[in-house]
Coordinates of C-alpha atoms in Angstrom, one line a residue:
M1 CA -33.7 -0.8 0.7
R2 CA -32.1 -3.2 -1.8
R3 CA -34.4 -1.8 -5.1
T4 CA -33.0 2.0 -3.9
L5 CA -29.9 0.7 -4.4
R6 CA -30.5 -0.9 -7.1
L7 CA -32.0 1.7 -8.7
V8 CA -28.8 4.3 -7.7
L9 CA -26.5 2.0 -9.5
A10 CA -28.5 1.9 -12.8
L11 CA -29.3 6.3 -12.4
C12 CA -25.6 6.9 -11.8
A13 CA -24.5 3.9 -14.7
L14 CA -26.6 5.4 -16.9
T15 CA -24.8 9.3 -16.5
A16 CA -21.2 7.9 -16.8
L17 CA -22.4 6.3 -20.6
A18 CA -24.6 9.7 -21.6
A19 CA -21.9 12.2 -20.9
P20 CA -21.8 14.9 -23.0
A21 CA -20.0 14.8 -26.3
A22 CA -18.6 18.0 -25.5
L23 CA -16.9 17.1 -22.5
A24 CA -15.4 13.9 -24.7
A25 CA -11.6 12.9 -24.8
E26 CA -11.6 13.7 -28.0
R27 CA -7.8 12.0 -28.0
M28 CA -6.4 10.2 -26.1
W29 CA -2.9 7.9 -26.4
V30 CA -4.8 4.6 -26.7
G31 CA -2.1 1.4 -26.9
F32 CA -1.4 -2.6 -24.6
H33 CA 0.6 -2.5 -22.1
D34 CA 2.7 -7.3 -22.6
D35 CA 5.9 -7.2 -21.4
P36 CA 6.1 -11.0 -22.8
S37 CA 5.3 -9.5 -26.7
F38 CA 6.8 -6.3 -26.7
R39 CA 10.8 -8.3 -24.3
W40 CA 10.9 -11.8 -24.4
V41 CA 9.7 -14.2 -27.5
N42 CA 11.1 -15.3 -30.3
N43 CA 9.3 -13.0 -32.5
R44 CA 8.5 -10.0 -30.8
V45 CA 9.3 -7.4 -33.8
A46 CA 6.6 -8.7 -35.3
R47 CA 4.7 -8.6 -32.2
V48 CA 5.6 -4.8 -31.2
Q49 CA 5.2 -3.5 -35.4
G50 CA 1.7 -5.6 -35.7
S51 CA 1.1 -3.3 -33.0
A52 CA 1.9 -0.4 -34.4
Q53 CA -1.0 -1.8 -37.3
D54 CA -3.6 -2.8 -36.0
G55 CA -4.0 0.9 -34.7
A56 CA -1.1 1.5 -31.1
A57 CA -0.2 4.7 -30.4
I58 CA 2.2 4.1 -27.3
M59 CA 3.1 0.8 -25.9
R60 CA 3.2 0.2 -22.0
L61 CA 6.3 -1.8 -20.3
L62 CA 7.2 -2.3 -17.1
V63 CA 10.2 -2.0 -15.4
Q64 CA 11.2 -3.6 -12.4
W65 CA 14.3 -2.1 -9.9
N66 CA 14.2 -5.0 -8.1
L67 CA 16.2 -7.2 -11.5
V68 CA 17.4 -4.5 -13.3
A69 CA 19.6 -4.0 -10.3
T70 CA 20.2 -7.5 -8.7
E71 CA 23.6 -6.1 -7.2
R72 CA 23.8 -2.5 -6.3
P73 CA 25.3 0.2 -8.5
A74 CA 28.7 2.0 -7.8
S75 CA 26.9 5.5 -9.1
P76 CA 23.6 5.0 -8.6
A77 CA 22.6 7.8 -10.5
S78 CA 24.8 7.1 -13.9
P79 CA 22.4 5.7 -16.8
F80 CA 25.0 3.4 -17.4
D81 CA 26.3 1.4 -14.4
P82 CA 27.3 -2.2 -15.0
A83 CA 25.5 -3.5 -12.1
Y84 CA 22.2 -2.0 -14.5
K85 CA 20.4 -4.2 -16.4
F86 CA 18.6 -3.2 -19.0
D87 CA 18.6 -4.9 -22.4
D88 CA 15.7 -6.1 -23.2
L89 CA 13.9 -3.3 -21.9
D90 CA 16.3 -0.7 -25.3
E91 CA 15.8 -3.2 -27.4
A92 CA 12.2 -2.9 -27.1
I93 CA 11.8 1.0 -26.5
R94 CA 13.8 0.9 -29.9
E95 CA 11.4 -1.4 -31.6
A96 CA 8.4 1.1 -30.1
Q97 CA 10.1 4.0 -31.5
R98 CA 10.6 2.5 -35.4
A99 CA 7.1 1.2 -35.3
D100 CA 6.4 5.4 -34.7
M101 CA 5.1 5.1 -30.5
E102 CA 5.0 6.4 -27.7
V103 CA 6.9 5.0 -24.9
M104 CA 5.5 5.1 -21.6
L105 CA 7.7 3.3 -18.5
T106 CA 6.3 1.9 -14.9
I107 CA 9.2 1.8 -12.6
S108 CA 8.2 -0.7 -9.9
G109 CA 9.7 -3.1 -7.1
T110 CA 12.5 -3.1 -4.8
P111 CA 16.1 -5.1 -5.1
R112 CA 16.9 -7.0 -1.8
W113 CA 20.5 -5.2 -1.5
A114 CA 18.4 -2.1 -0.9
N115 CA 15.8 -3.3 2.1
G116 CA 17.2 -5.3 3.9
G117 CA 16.7 -8.4 2.1
K118 CA 13.3 -8.0 1.5
G119 CA 11.0 -8.6 -1.5
P120 CA 10.2 -6.8 -4.2
N121 CA 7.2 -5.4 -2.7
F122 CA 8.7 -4.0 0.2
M123 CA 9.7 0.2 0.9
P124 CA 13.4 0.4 0.1
G125 CA 15.3 1.1 3.6
R126 CA 16.7 4.8 2.6
V127 CA 13.6 6.3 -0.7
S128 CA 17.3 8.0 -2.9
D129 CA 17.7 4.8 -3.8
F130 CA 14.8 4.7 -5.5
R131 CA 15.9 9.2 -6.8
N132 CA 18.9 7.2 -7.8
F133 CA 17.1 4.7 -9.7
A134 CA 14.1 6.9 -11.3
R135 CA 17.7 9.5 -12.1
A136 CA 18.9 6.7 -13.8
I137 CA 16.7 5.3 -16.3
S138 CA 15.2 8.9 -16.9
S139 CA 18.8 10.2 -17.7
R140 CA 18.7 7.1 -20.1
Y141 CA 15.9 7.2 -22.5
S142 CA 16.0 11.8 -22.3
G143 CA 17.2 11.8 -25.5
R144 CA 20.0 12.8 -25.5
N145 CA 22.5 10.2 -25.5
D146 CA 23.4 8.5 -28.9
G147 CA 21.4 5.1 -29.5
Y148 CA 18.6 5.2 -26.1
P149 CA 15.5 6.3 -27.1
Y150 CA 13.7 9.3 -25.6
V151 CA 10.9 8.1 -23.7
R152 CA 7.4 10.9 -22.3
F153 CA 5.5 8.6 -20.6
W154 CA 6.4 7.4 -17.0
S155 CA 4.3 6.9 -13.6
V156 CA 5.6 5.3 -10.5
W157 CA 5.4 2.3 -8.4
N158 CA 3.1 -0.3 -9.5
E159 CA -1.5 -1.6 -7.1
P160 CA 0.3 0.0 -4.8
N161 CA -2.6 -0.3 -3.0
L162 CA -2.6 -4.0 -2.7
T163 CA -0.2 -5.7 -0.4
R164 CA 0.7 -8.0 -3.0
F165 CA 3.0 -4.9 -4.8
L166 CA 3.3 -2.5 -1.7
R167 CA 3.7 -4.0 1.5
P168 CA 3.0 -3.4 5.0
Q169 CA -0.6 -1.8 3.5
F170 CA -1.0 -2.1 7.6
N171 CA 0.8 -2.0 11.0
A172 CA 0.2 -4.7 13.4
R173 CA -2.1 -2.1 15.3
G174 CA -3.6 -1.6 11.9
R175 CA -3.3 1.0 11.1
S176 CA -2.7 2.0 7.7
V177 CA 0.2 3.1 6.3
A178 CA 1.1 2.0 3.4
P179 CA -0.2 5.4 1.1
A180 CA 2.2 7.6 3.4
N181 CA 5.3 5.3 2.6
Y182 CA 3.3 5.8 -1.2
A183 CA 3.4 9.1 -1.0
K184 CA 7.2 9.5 -0.3
L185 CA 7.8 6.5 -3.0
Y186 CA 6.3 8.1 -5.7
A187 CA 7.8 12.2 -4.9
A188 CA 11.5 10.7 -4.5
A189 CA 11.2 8.9 -7.5
Y190 CA 8.7 12.0 -9.8
A191 CA 12.3 13.9 -8.8
G192 CA 14.6 11.9 -10.1
I193 CA 12.6 11.8 -13.1
K194 CA 12.2 15.1 -13.6
S195 CA 15.7 16.3 -13.0
A196 CA 17.0 13.8 -15.8
N197 CA 13.8 15.2 -18.0
R198 CA 12.0 17.7 -17.5
T199 CA 9.9 17.3 -19.9
A200 CA 8.7 13.4 -19.0
K201 CA 5.3 13.7 -18.2
V202 CA 5.0 11.4 -14.1
A203 CA 1.7 9.6 -13.2
I204 CA 0.5 8.5 -9.3
G205 CA -1.6 6.3 -8.5
E206 CA -1.0 2.6 -11.0
T207 CA -3.6 1.8 -8.6
S208 CA -5.7 -0.8 -8.3
A209 CA -9.4 -1.7 -9.4
R210 CA -11.1 -2.2 -6.0
G211 CA -9.8 -3.4 -1.7
S212 CA -11.1 -4.3 1.0
D213 CA -9.9 -1.2 3.7
K214 CA -9.7 -3.6 5.9
P215 CA -6.2 -4.1 8.4
Q216 CA -7.2 -8.5 8.6
G217 CA -8.8 -11.2 6.4
L218 CA -7.4 -12.4 3.3
R219 CA -6.8 -9.1 1.5
P220 CA -5.5 -6.9 4.1
D221 CA -5.4 -4.3 0.8
H222 CA -6.3 -0.1 0.4
S223 CA -9.5 0.7 -2.2
P224 CA -8.5 3.0 -4.4
G225 CA -10.5 5.8 -3.2
R226 CA -9.5 6.1 -0.1
F227 CA -5.6 5.1 -1.1
A228 CA -5.8 8.4 -3.0
E229 CA -7.5 10.4 -0.2
L230 CA -5.0 9.2 2.5
V231 CA -1.7 9.7 -0.3
A232 CA -3.4 13.8 -0.6
K233 CA -3.5 13.8 3.1
A234 CA -0.2 12.3 3.4
N235 CA 1.8 15.2 1.2
R236 CA -0.7 17.2 -0.7
R237 CA 1.5 19.3 -2.3
L238 CA 2.7 16.1 -5.0
K239 CA 3.1 17.4 -8.2
F240 CA 1.6 15.4 -10.7
D241 CA 0.5 14.8 -14.8
A242 CA -1.7 12.8 -14.1
W243 CA -3.4 9.8 -11.8
S244 CA -3.3 6.5 -13.8
H245 CA -5.8 3.9 -12.8
H246 CA -6.8 0.3 -13.2
P247 CA -10.8 -0.4 -13.7
Y248 CA -10.9 -3.5 -14.6
P249 CA -14.2 -5.0 -13.8
F250 CA -15.2 -7.9 -10.6
N251 CA -14.2 -10.4 -13.0
P252 CA -14.2 -10.9 -16.2
N253 CA -17.8 -11.2 -18.2
S254 CA -18.9 -7.9 -16.4
R255 CA -19.6 -4.6 -18.7
P256 CA -17.5 -1.9 -18.7
S257 CA -20.1 0.0 -17.8
Q258 CA -19.9 -2.1 -14.2
V259 CA -20.6 0.2 -11.4
V260 CA -19.4 -0.6 -7.8
R261 CA -19.4 0.6 -4.5
W262 CA -17.5 3.2 -3.9
P263 CA -14.3 2.9 -2.5
N264 CA -14.1 0.9 -5.6
V265 CA -13.5 2.5 -9.0
S266 CA -14.5 0.8 -12.5
L267 CA -15.2 2.8 -15.6
A268 CA -18.4 4.4 -14.7
S269 CA -17.1 5.4 -11.2
L270 CA -14.4 7.7 -13.6
P271 CA -15.7 11.4 -12.7
R272 CA -15.9 10.4 -9.7
F273 CA -12.6 9.9 -9.2
D274 CA -12.2 13.1 -11.4
T275 CA -14.0 15.0 -8.6
E276 CA -12.4 13.4 -5.6
L277 CA -9.3 13.8 -7.0
K278 CA -9.1 17.0 -7.6
R279 CA -10.5 17.8 -4.0
W280 CA -8.4 15.8 -1.7
F281 CA -5.7 17.4 -4.1
K282 CA -6.4 20.4 -4.1
R283 CA -6.4 20.8 -8.1
K284 CA -8.3 22.4 -10.4
S285 CA -7.8 19.5 -12.6
V286 CA -6.7 16.0 -12.9
P287 CA -6.6 14.0 -16.0
I288 CA -6.5 10.7 -15.4
W289 CA -4.7 7.9 -16.8
V290 CA -6.6 3.5 -18.1
T291 CA -3.4 2.8 -17.8
E292 CA -4.7 -0.8 -17.0
Y293 CA -8.0 -2.3 -19.0
G294 CA -8.8 -5.9 -20.5
H295 CA -11.3 -8.6 -20.7
Q296 CA -10.0 -12.1 -20.1
T297 CA -11.7 -14.6 -23.2
R298 CA -13.7 -18.5 -23.3
P299 CA -11.4 -20.0 -23.8
P300 CA -8.7 -20.3 -22.3
D301 CA -9.6 -18.8 -19.7
S302 CA -13.0 -20.6 -18.2
F303 CA -14.3 -17.7 -16.3
G304 CA -13.7 -15.3 -19.9
V305 CA -16.4 -13.6 -22.0
S306 CA -17.1 -14.8 -25.5
Y307 CA -14.2 -13.7 -28.5
A308 CA -18.0 -12.2 -29.8
R309 CA -18.9 -10.5 -26.0
Q310 CA -14.7 -9.2 -26.1
A311 CA -14.4 -7.8 -29.7
Q312 CA -18.5 -5.7 -28.2
Y313 CA -16.0 -4.3 -25.0
I314 CA -12.7 -3.3 -26.7
R315 CA -14.8 -1.1 -28.2
Q316 CA -17.3 -0.2 -25.4
S317 CA -14.5 1.0 -22.8
I318 CA -12.7 2.4 -25.0
V319 CA -16.1 4.2 -26.1
L320 CA -16.0 4.9 -22.1
A321 CA -13.1 6.4 -22.0
R322 CA -13.3 8.5 -25.3
R323 CA -16.3 10.1 -23.5
L324 CA -14.6 12.0 -20.3
D325 CA -12.5 14.2 -21.2
F326 CA -9.5 14.0 -18.7
V327 CA -9.3 10.8 -19.9
E328 CA -5.7 11.1 -21.6
M329 CA -4.8 7.4 -22.2
F330 CA -6.0 3.8 -22.4
I331 CA -3.9 1.0 -22.8
W332 CA -5.6 -2.3 -23.2
F333 CA -3.9 -5.5 -21.2
V334 CA -2.8 -7.5 -22.7
Y335 CA -1.2 -7.6 -26.6
Q336 CA -1.2 -12.0 -27.0
D337 CA -1.7 -14.1 -24.9
D338 CA 1.1 -16.3 -23.6
P339 CA 2.2 -19.3 -21.8
G340 CA 3.7 -16.7 -18.9
Q341 CA 1.3 -14.2 -18.4
P342 CA -1.9 -16.2 -16.6
W343 CA -4.4 -13.2 -18.3
D344 CA -5.6 -14.5 -20.9
S345 CA -7.2 -11.0 -22.1
G346 CA -5.1 -10.7 -26.5
I347 CA -6.7 -9.2 -28.7
Y348 CA -4.3 -12.8 -30.6
T349 CA -4.5 -16.8 -29.5
R350 CA -1.0 -18.3 -27.5
T351 CA -0.8 -19.2 -31.2
G352 CA -1.2 -15.5 -32.5
A353 CA -4.5 -16.4 -34.5
S354 CA -6.8 -14.1 -33.8
K355 CA -9.7 -13.8 -31.3
G356 CA -13.0 -13.0 -33.9
S357 CA -13.0 -9.4 -34.1
S358 CA -11.1 -8.1 -31.6
P359 CA -8.6 -6.8 -34.2
R360 CA -10.7 -4.9 -35.0
A361 CA -12.6 -3.8 -32.9
F362 CA -9.3 -2.2 -31.1
S363 CA -8.5 -1.3 -34.8
R364 CA -11.7 0.8 -35.6
T365 CA -11.9 2.3 -32.1
A366 CA -8.7 3.3 -31.4
T367 CA -7.4 4.3 -34.8
P368 CA -10.1 7.7 -35.0
L369 CA -8.3 9.0 -31.3
D370 CA -5.0 8.6 -32.5
A371 CA -3.0 11.4 -30.3
R372 CA -0.7 11.7 -32.8
N373 CA -3.2 13.6 -34.8
A374 CA -4.3 16.1 -32.4
L375 CA -6.8 18.2 -31.6
Y376 CA -5.9 21.9 -30.8
T377 CA -8.1 25.6 -30.4
F378 CA -7.2 29.0 -31.0
R379 CA -8.5 32.2 -31.2
R380 CA -10.6 34.1 -34.0
G381 CA -8.2 36.0 -36.0
T382 CA -5.6 33.7 -35.2
L383 CA -3.0 34.4 -38.3
T384 CA 0.2 32.4 -37.4
P385 CA -0.6 29.4 -35.4
L386 CA 2.0 27.4 -34.0
V387 CA 1.4 23.6 -33.9
N388 CA 3.8 20.3 -32.4
L389 CA 4.1 17.0 -34.9
H390 CA 4.9 13.8 -32.7
T391 CA 7.3 12.2 -35.2
R392 CA 8.7 9.3 -33.3
R393 CA 9.8 7.8 -36.2
Y394 CA 12.4 9.9 -37.5
C395 CA 14.0 9.5 -34.2
V396 CA 15.9 6.5 -35.5
G397 CA 17.5 7.4 -38.0
D398 CA 18.4 11.6 -37.6
T399 CA 19.6 13.4 -34.2
T400 CA 18.1 16.3 -31.9
G401 CA 18.4 19.6 -35.3
T402 CA 18.0 17.1 -38.1
S403 CA 15.6 19.2 -40.5
I404 CA 12.3 17.3 -41.5
G405 CA 10.9 19.0 -44.7
M406 CA 6.9 19.6 -44.5
T407 CA 4.3 20.1 -47.2
W408 CA 1.2 21.5 -45.0
R409 CA -2.3 21.8 -46.4
I410 CA -5.0 23.7 -44.2
F411 CA -8.4 22.1 -45.3
Q412 CA -12.4 23.1 -44.9
N413 CA -15.6 20.5 -45.0
N414 CA -13.1 20.0 -48.2
R415 CA -11.3 23.1 -49.4
L416 CA -8.5 23.6 -50.1
L417 CA -7.8 26.5 -49.0
K418 CA -4.3 27.6 -47.9
V419 CA -0.7 25.4 -49.1
G420 CA 2.5 26.1 -47.6
Q421 CA 5.9 24.5 -47.4
Q422 CA 8.5 24.4 -44.4
S423 CA 11.7 22.5 -42.1
S424 CA 11.8 22.1 -38.9
P425 CA 14.0 21.0 -36.6
L426 CA 13.4 17.4 -34.6
R427 CA 13.4 18.2 -31.0
V428 CA 15.3 15.9 -28.2
D429 CA 11.2 14.3 -27.2
C430 CA 11.2 13.8 -30.8
T431 CA 9.1 15.8 -32.4
I432 CA 8.5 19.1 -34.5
N433 CA 6.8 22.4 -34.9
A434 CA 4.5 23.9 -37.9
R435 CA 3.9 27.6 -38.4
L436 CA 0.9 27.7 -40.5
Q437 CA -0.4 30.2 -42.0
F438 CA -4.4 30.5 -42.2
P439 CA -6.1 33.2 -45.0
P440 CA -5.8 36.8 -44.2
R441 CA -9.1 36.9 -42.0
G442 CA -7.0 34.6 -40.0
I443 CA -9.1 31.8 -37.5
R444 CA -13.0 32.2 -37.9
Q445 CA -15.2 31.5 -34.7
G446 CA -17.0 28.3 -34.7
V447 CA -15.0 26.7 -37.9
T448 CA -13.3 23.8 -38.1
Y449 CA -10.4 23.5 -39.6
T450 CA -8.5 20.1 -40.8
V451 CA -4.8 19.9 -41.8
T452 CA -2.5 17.3 -43.6
F453 CA 0.9 16.8 -43.2
D454 CA 3.3 14.8 -45.4
L455 CA 6.5 15.0 -44.0
N456 CA 10.2 13.9 -44.5
D457 CA 13.5 13.2 -43.6
I458 CA 17.0 13.4 -44.9
N459 CA 16.7 9.7 -45.7
G460 CA 13.8 9.2 -47.3
V461 CA 11.4 8.5 -44.8
V462 CA 7.7 9.4 -45.4
L463 CA 4.8 10.7 -42.1
N464 CA 1.6 11.7 -42.4
R465 CA -0.3 13.8 -39.6
R466 CA -3.7 14.9 -39.9
L467 CA -4.2 17.7 -37.0
T468 CA -7.7 19.6 -36.4
I469 CA -8.0 23.1 -35.6
R470 CA -11.4 25.0 -34.1
G471 CA -11.4 28.4 -34.0
T472 CA -12.5 29.5 -30.7

């Protein structure tokens, strides 16, 4: 029996690694989650800029409601109620914007005033309090307030399938209660975020990679598969843009392709997880965001891997994710080791030294997947396709509606087909539209085109984008 099980697991691993190229996620949002580096250390600005130079296109940050609002706000849905303390978050998001990166915020943690004096991992007494907070922070970063950046990506509650972050997981009778409670938390937050910013992308889940599904013992947690199934059972009508997950290996030196026993979910388990999510929520598609993943190193962690092995695992994990067409995001945890952060999976040491070739491995693997250089498909014969360009950097010095100039060039196999110039107003979400003009026959079926953009604004800021267009 054990031999048969090993054979089945090996075949599953090979299947996950051998996904056909046609199913590859050719663009993903790839970046880092590292609150100490990007918010609290003295050289945080340099670290933000460094992460962008190392190939990051997105930054994930954790927003603890219990720390942001230690006192009950008088106007809880107001983004500028004086009880809210957003200073360090404001700065980090502005610096990410200055570095031309998108931002993802995960909101989590209940203040004592909202749950009867309990810890941050207990539910609020009224989910409407959480909805008001979600509305306030979403409104603050909706792009409608001068000097406050736009935030596109959101998720709700960190690892709610673990007692450490949401309790109780089971009631006194051993009955599962956390999934239904999380469904209420998520629904409230989603409503609050979307009411302030309809264009926001909101992910559900943020699940940890494993759990026991046992109400007794040292870890009365839910496995991600069981947790997601019970969330769907509690409310199949929940609206979401993606399921976010943390598919860490079970120990730091396990390969990214590690196969684990279902309903735990590793990187190699994502295809089954995605299939089950579609079935549970009765959806045709469920994008997955990998919002935390990493391998600790030795040194400094005695259970970590060597620097060379970490570099190898960085490449393997990102490649494994990109082979799955439903994976839209991959966040490495963390950027740089820090004394206040016990997880030593940064690509730089605490002193800022490179961990061997890890920074280069990240950059070389992430850069070709940059979602800012998007992939589009259009039907054959299309003459004037409309494309959307992420131009986050322009929101630093330009207001909504500012005209952004551009020169675009259409290439086929390095042969220049068409050149055009135009201008387009900057949108509230820091994007601009461009209307291309193809030769008289239009886009041809089965042909791949490259379109380059040289962009400039009134302040002399120059950006370059490179889109791929395919005819169908």
